[in-house]
Amino acid sequence: MTRTLALLILLLTSNAWAAAPAAPDDAQIAHIAYTAGQLDIDAARQALDKTTDPAVRAFAQTMLRDHTAVNEQAMALLTKLKVTPQNNPTSQALSKSAAETLARQSALSGGEFDRAYVVSEAAYHQQVNDALRTVLIPGAQNAELKALLEAGLALFSEHQKHAEALAAEQAP
Amino acid sequence: MRQGGRLRLVALLAWLAAPVYAETHVVTIDRMSYHLSASEVRVGDTIKWINKDPVLHTATSDAGDFDVILGAGETARTALTSAGRLDVICSYHPGMRMVLVVN
């Protein structure tokens, strides 16, 4: 996941690559942000099915609750703005990577699953937050969408720190 | 005691006996942080919590004095009944912390 997403972010932020895709517009930005949230919800559901560790469980419940709430807020704003989220290569790359992660983690159990989950959550949130800072927030044209993304960044930055702290505790 | 001195004594006693009115201080939860506007908080005062974030938070005292759950947009009140330093955390977001010094 990390390499594909990192490459796409590099392409989107670099002006030196003649074949680089154009910077995403608001409809694509909204799709990327919503997809990123939905994928974390899916990861949280897998964790809640598999983990028995109370701290990992609490983290997964927070991910499920928070990303659901933010996505609901995002959809309400997009409905109000009459913006239809548009699928795009970045959303597709995110989805592909997340599917690979879920598949890999589905074969794990116990402490091995817990470690893999919190480590991938820390990395995932870091990459999404980097994309928010460097591409999505600067690129958002609509002020309300920009404000929503900025609030999302504050929330997901806390998620990142939470995951990193758990990953440090879970280190074998 | 002279009359002037007596009057000053009465004024001093009246000032000492005057009631201290309890205040309400607002703590806003916004972008994963607690924001307290007051510079001084006293026993008997009330904290009014306002959650401006879109997600569920708590305001939980590590001393066990209070544990307030706040949905998005919700408010709640906590009466401060004892003096001291309170560490307030969110049970769902470990990075969210605030120190409340109650005089």
Short mmCIF file of N, CA and C in Angstrom, two decimals, chain A residues 41-135:
data_model
loop_
_atom_site.label_atom_id
_atom_site.label_comp_id
_atom_site.label_asym_id
_atom_site.label_seq_id
_atom_site.Cartn_x
_atom_site.Cartn_y
_atom_site.Cartn_z
N ILE A 41 -12.60 2.32 8.28
CA ILE A 41 -13.76 1.67 8.90
C ILE A 41 -13.71 0.17 8.63
N ASP A 42 -13.39 -0.21 7.40
CA ASP A 42 -13.30 -1.63 7.05
C ASP A 42 -12.21 -2.32 7.87
N ALA A 43 -11.07 -1.63 8.02
CA ALA A 43 -9.96 -2.21 8.80
C ALA A 43 -10.37 -2.37 10.26
N ALA A 44 -11.09 -1.40 10.79
CA ALA A 44 -11.55 -1.46 12.18
C ALA A 44 -12.50 -2.65 12.38
N ARG A 45 -13.35 -2.90 11.40
CA ARG A 45 -14.30 -4.02 11.51
C ARG A 45 -13.55 -5.34 11.56
N GLN A 46 -12.52 -5.45 10.73
CA GLN A 46 -11.72 -6.68 10.76
C GLN A 46 -11.07 -6.84 12.15
N ALA A 47 -10.54 -5.73 12.66
CA ALA A 47 -9.88 -5.80 13.98
C ALA A 47 -10.87 -6.19 15.07
N LEU A 48 -12.07 -5.65 15.01
CA LEU A 48 -13.06 -5.97 16.04
C LEU A 48 -13.50 -7.43 15.96
N ASP A 49 -13.40 -8.02 14.76
CA ASP A 49 -13.70 -9.45 14.61
C ASP A 49 -12.60 -10.32 15.20
N LYS A 50 -11.35 -9.79 15.17
CA LYS A 50 -10.22 -10.67 15.46
C LYS A 50 -9.53 -10.42 16.80
N THR A 51 -9.48 -9.17 17.25
CA THR A 51 -8.64 -8.90 18.42
C THR A 51 -9.36 -9.16 19.73
N THR A 52 -8.58 -9.57 20.74
CA THR A 52 -9.13 -9.69 22.10
C THR A 52 -8.38 -8.74 23.03
N ASP A 53 -7.40 -8.03 22.50
CA ASP A 53 -6.64 -7.07 23.32
C ASP A 53 -7.51 -5.85 23.58
N PRO A 54 -7.72 -5.48 24.86
CA PRO A 54 -8.64 -4.38 25.16
C PRO A 54 -8.19 -3.05 24.56
N ALA A 55 -6.87 -2.78 24.57
CA ALA A 55 -6.40 -1.50 24.04
C ALA A 55 -6.57 -1.43 22.52
N VAL A 56 -6.31 -2.54 21.84
CA VAL A 56 -6.46 -2.58 20.38
C VAL A 56 -7.95 -2.49 20.03
N ARG A 57 -8.77 -3.17 20.82
CA ARG A 57 -10.22 -3.13 20.63
C ARG A 57 -10.74 -1.70 20.78
N ALA A 58 -10.28 -1.02 21.85
CA ALA A 58 -10.73 0.36 22.09
C ALA A 58 -10.31 1.27 20.92
N PHE A 59 -9.10 1.06 20.44
CA PHE A 59 -8.62 1.85 19.29
C PHE A 59 -9.50 1.61 18.06
N ALA A 60 -9.77 0.33 17.78
CA ALA A 60 -10.58 0.00 16.61
C ALA A 60 -11.99 0.59 16.73
N GLN A 61 -12.54 0.55 17.94
CA GLN A 61 -13.88 1.13 18.15
C GLN A 61 -13.86 2.63 17.89
N THR A 62 -12.78 3.29 18.33
CA THR A 62 -12.65 4.73 18.08
C THR A 62 -12.52 5.00 16.58
N MET A 63 -11.76 4.17 15.87
CA MET A 63 -11.61 4.36 14.42
C MET A 63 -12.98 4.22 13.74
N LEU A 64 -13.70 3.17 14.12
CA LEU A 64 -15.02 2.92 13.52
C LEU A 64 -15.95 4.10 13.78
N ARG A 65 -15.99 4.53 15.04
CA ARG A 65 -16.90 5.59 15.43
C ARG A 65 -16.52 6.92 14.77
N ASP A 66 -15.24 7.28 14.87
CA ASP A 66 -14.79 8.59 14.38
C ASP A 66 -14.91 8.70 12.86
N HIS A 67 -14.43 7.70 12.13
CA HIS A 67 -14.45 7.80 10.67
C HIS A 67 -15.88 7.75 10.14
N THR A 68 -16.75 7.01 10.82
CA THR A 68 -18.16 7.00 10.43
C THR A 68 -18.75 8.39 10.61
N ALA A 69 -18.47 9.02 11.74
CA ALA A 69 -19.01 10.36 12.02
C ALA A 69 -18.49 11.39 11.01
N VAL A 70 -17.19 11.34 10.73
CA VAL A 70 -16.62 12.33 9.80
C VAL A 70 -17.14 12.09 8.39
N ASN A 71 -17.28 10.83 7.99
CA ASN A 71 -17.81 10.57 6.64
C ASN A 71 -19.27 11.02 6.52
N GLU A 72 -20.03 10.86 7.59
CA GLU A 72 -21.42 11.34 7.57
C GLU A 72 -21.44 12.86 7.42
N GLN A 73 -20.55 13.52 8.12
CA GLN A 73 -20.46 14.98 8.03
C GLN A 73 -20.03 15.38 6.61
N ALA A 74 -19.09 14.64 6.04
CA ALA A 74 -18.62 14.92 4.69
C ALA A 74 -19.75 14.77 3.68
N MET A 75 -20.53 13.69 3.79
CA MET A 75 -21.63 13.46 2.83
C MET A 75 -22.68 14.54 2.95
N ALA A 76 -22.95 14.99 4.19
CA ALA A 76 -23.93 16.06 4.37
C ALA A 76 -23.45 17.34 3.68
N LEU A 77 -22.14 17.63 3.81
CA LEU A 77 -21.61 18.83 3.16
C LEU A 77 -21.67 18.69 1.64
N LEU A 78 -21.29 17.53 1.13
CA LEU A 78 -21.28 17.35 -0.32
C LEU A 78 -22.70 17.43 -0.90
N THR A 79 -23.66 16.92 -0.14
CA THR A 79 -25.06 17.03 -0.57
C THR A 79 -25.46 18.49 -0.63
N LYS A 80 -25.09 19.23 0.41
CA LYS A 80 -25.42 20.66 0.47
C LYS A 80 -24.75 21.41 -0.70
N LEU A 81 -23.51 21.04 -1.01
CA LEU A 81 -22.77 21.73 -2.07
C LEU A 81 -23.11 21.21 -3.46
N LYS A 82 -23.91 20.14 -3.49
CA LYS A 82 -24.27 19.47 -4.75
C LYS A 82 -23.02 19.01 -5.50
N VAL A 83 -22.09 18.44 -4.75
CA VAL A 83 -20.87 17.88 -5.34
C VAL A 83 -20.97 16.36 -5.28
N THR A 84 -20.79 15.72 -6.42
CA THR A 84 -20.78 14.25 -6.45
C THR A 84 -19.33 13.78 -6.42
N PRO A 85 -18.95 13.01 -5.40
CA PRO A 85 -17.56 12.55 -5.33
C PRO A 85 -17.21 11.77 -6.60
N GLN A 86 -16.02 12.04 -7.11
CA GLN A 86 -15.61 11.43 -8.38
C GLN A 86 -14.47 10.45 -8.15
N ASN A 87 -14.65 9.22 -8.61
CA ASN A 87 -13.60 8.22 -8.49
C ASN A 87 -12.37 8.66 -9.27
N ASN A 88 -11.20 8.20 -8.82
CA ASN A 88 -9.95 8.69 -9.43
C ASN A 88 -8.82 7.73 -9.08
N PRO A 89 -7.67 7.85 -9.74
CA PRO A 89 -6.57 6.90 -9.52
C PRO A 89 -6.09 6.83 -8.06
N THR A 90 -6.12 7.95 -7.34
CA THR A 90 -5.65 7.92 -5.96
C THR A 90 -6.59 7.09 -5.09
N SER A 91 -7.90 7.30 -5.25
CA SER A 91 -8.87 6.49 -4.50
C SER A 91 -8.70 5.02 -4.84
N GLN A 92 -8.47 4.75 -6.12
CA GLN A 92 -8.32 3.35 -6.54
C GLN A 92 -7.06 2.73 -5.95
N ALA A 93 -5.98 3.50 -5.91
CA ALA A 93 -4.74 2.99 -5.33
C ALA A 93 -4.92 2.71 -3.85
N LEU A 94 -5.59 3.63 -3.16
CA LEU A 94 -5.86 3.45 -1.73
C LEU A 94 -6.66 2.17 -1.51
N SER A 95 -7.70 1.98 -2.31
CA SER A 95 -8.58 0.82 -2.14
C SER A 95 -7.83 -0.47 -2.40
N LYS A 96 -6.99 -0.45 -3.42
CA LYS A 96 -6.22 -1.66 -3.78
C LYS A 96 -5.27 -2.04 -2.65
N SER A 97 -4.56 -1.02 -2.14
CA SER A 97 -3.62 -1.28 -1.05
C SER A 97 -4.33 -1.78 0.20
N ALA A 98 -5.46 -1.19 0.49
CA ALA A 98 -6.20 -1.57 1.69
C ALA A 98 -6.70 -3.01 1.57
N ALA A 99 -7.13 -3.39 0.38
CA ALA A 99 -7.60 -4.76 0.17
C ALA A 99 -6.46 -5.76 0.40
N GLU A 100 -5.27 -5.38 -0.06
CA GLU A 100 -4.09 -6.25 0.14
C GLU A 100 -3.78 -6.38 1.62
N THR A 101 -3.87 -5.28 2.34
CA THR A 101 -3.60 -5.29 3.78
C THR A 101 -4.62 -6.17 4.51
N LEU A 102 -5.89 -6.01 4.18
CA LEU A 102 -6.93 -6.82 4.82
C LEU A 102 -6.70 -8.31 4.56
N ALA A 103 -6.32 -8.63 3.33
CA ALA A 103 -6.10 -10.03 2.96
C ALA A 103 -4.93 -10.61 3.75
N ARG A 104 -3.86 -9.80 3.82
CA ARG A 104 -2.67 -10.25 4.55
C ARG A 104 -3.01 -10.46 6.02
N GLN A 105 -3.74 -9.53 6.60
CA GLN A 105 -4.04 -9.58 8.03
C GLN A 105 -5.08 -10.65 8.36
N SER A 106 -5.90 -11.02 7.39
CA SER A 106 -6.94 -12.02 7.67
C SER A 106 -6.32 -13.38 8.02
N ALA A 107 -5.07 -13.58 7.58
CA ALA A 107 -4.41 -14.85 7.87
C ALA A 107 -3.75 -14.85 9.25
N LEU A 108 -3.76 -13.70 9.92
CA LEU A 108 -3.09 -13.58 11.21
C LEU A 108 -4.08 -13.69 12.35
N SER A 109 -3.53 -13.98 13.54
CA SER A 109 -4.40 -14.02 14.72
C SER A 109 -3.59 -13.64 15.95
N GLY A 110 -4.29 -13.41 17.05
CA GLY A 110 -3.66 -13.11 18.33
C GLY A 110 -2.74 -11.90 18.26
N GLY A 111 -1.61 -12.02 18.95
CA GLY A 111 -0.65 -10.91 19.02
C GLY A 111 -0.10 -10.52 17.66
N GLU A 112 0.05 -11.51 16.78
CA GLU A 112 0.57 -11.22 15.43
C GLU A 112 -0.39 -10.31 14.68
N PHE A 113 -1.67 -10.58 14.77
CA PHE A 113 -2.66 -9.72 14.12
C PHE A 113 -2.62 -8.33 14.75
N ASP A 114 -2.63 -8.27 16.09
CA ASP A 114 -2.66 -6.98 16.78
C ASP A 114 -1.49 -6.10 16.34
N ARG A 115 -0.31 -6.70 16.31
CA ARG A 115 0.88 -5.92 15.91
C ARG A 115 0.74 -5.43 14.48
N ALA A 116 0.34 -6.34 13.59
CA ALA A 116 0.22 -5.96 12.17
C ALA A 116 -0.82 -4.86 12.00
N TYR A 117 -1.93 -4.96 12.72
CA TYR A 117 -3.01 -3.97 12.59
C TYR A 117 -2.55 -2.59 13.03
N VAL A 118 -1.96 -2.48 14.23
CA VAL A 118 -1.63 -1.14 14.73
C VAL A 118 -0.48 -0.55 13.93
N VAL A 119 0.46 -1.38 13.47
CA VAL A 119 1.56 -0.87 12.64
C VAL A 119 1.01 -0.35 11.31
N SER A 120 0.09 -1.09 10.70
CA SER A 120 -0.43 -0.64 9.41
C SER A 120 -1.32 0.59 9.62
N GLU A 121 -2.01 0.69 10.76
CA GLU A 121 -2.82 1.88 11.04
C GLU A 121 -1.94 3.11 11.21
N ALA A 122 -0.80 2.97 11.88
CA ALA A 122 0.11 4.10 12.06
C ALA A 122 0.60 4.58 10.70
N ALA A 123 1.03 3.64 9.86
CA ALA A 123 1.55 4.00 8.54
C ALA A 123 0.45 4.59 7.67
N TYR A 124 -0.73 4.00 7.70
CA TYR A 124 -1.85 4.46 6.89
C TYR A 124 -2.23 5.90 7.25
N HIS A 125 -2.36 6.16 8.55
CA HIS A 125 -2.73 7.50 8.97
C HIS A 125 -1.64 8.52 8.62
N GLN A 126 -0.40 8.10 8.72
CA GLN A 126 0.68 9.04 8.36
C GLN A 126 0.56 9.42 6.88
N GLN A 127 0.32 8.43 6.03
CA GLN A 127 0.25 8.73 4.60
C GLN A 127 -0.98 9.54 4.24
N VAL A 128 -2.10 9.23 4.86
CA VAL A 128 -3.31 10.02 4.59
C VAL A 128 -3.10 11.46 5.08
N ASN A 129 -2.50 11.62 6.25
CA ASN A 129 -2.27 12.95 6.78
C ASN A 129 -1.30 13.73 5.90
N ASP A 130 -0.26 13.07 5.39
CA ASP A 130 0.66 13.73 4.47
C ASP A 130 -0.08 14.20 3.22
N ALA A 131 -0.96 13.33 2.70
CA ALA A 131 -1.74 13.70 1.51
C ALA A 131 -2.67 14.88 1.82
N LEU A 132 -3.27 14.88 3.00
CA LEU A 132 -4.14 16.00 3.38
C LEU A 132 -3.34 17.30 3.40
N ARG A 133 -2.16 17.24 4.03
CA ARG A 133 -1.36 18.47 4.17
C ARG A 133 -0.84 18.97 2.85
N THR A 134 -0.37 18.06 2.00
CA THR A 134 0.37 18.51 0.81
C THR A 134 -0.49 18.61 -0.45
N VAL A 135 -1.59 17.86 -0.51
CA VAL A 135 -2.37 17.84 -1.75
C VAL A 135 -3.83 18.26 -1.53
#
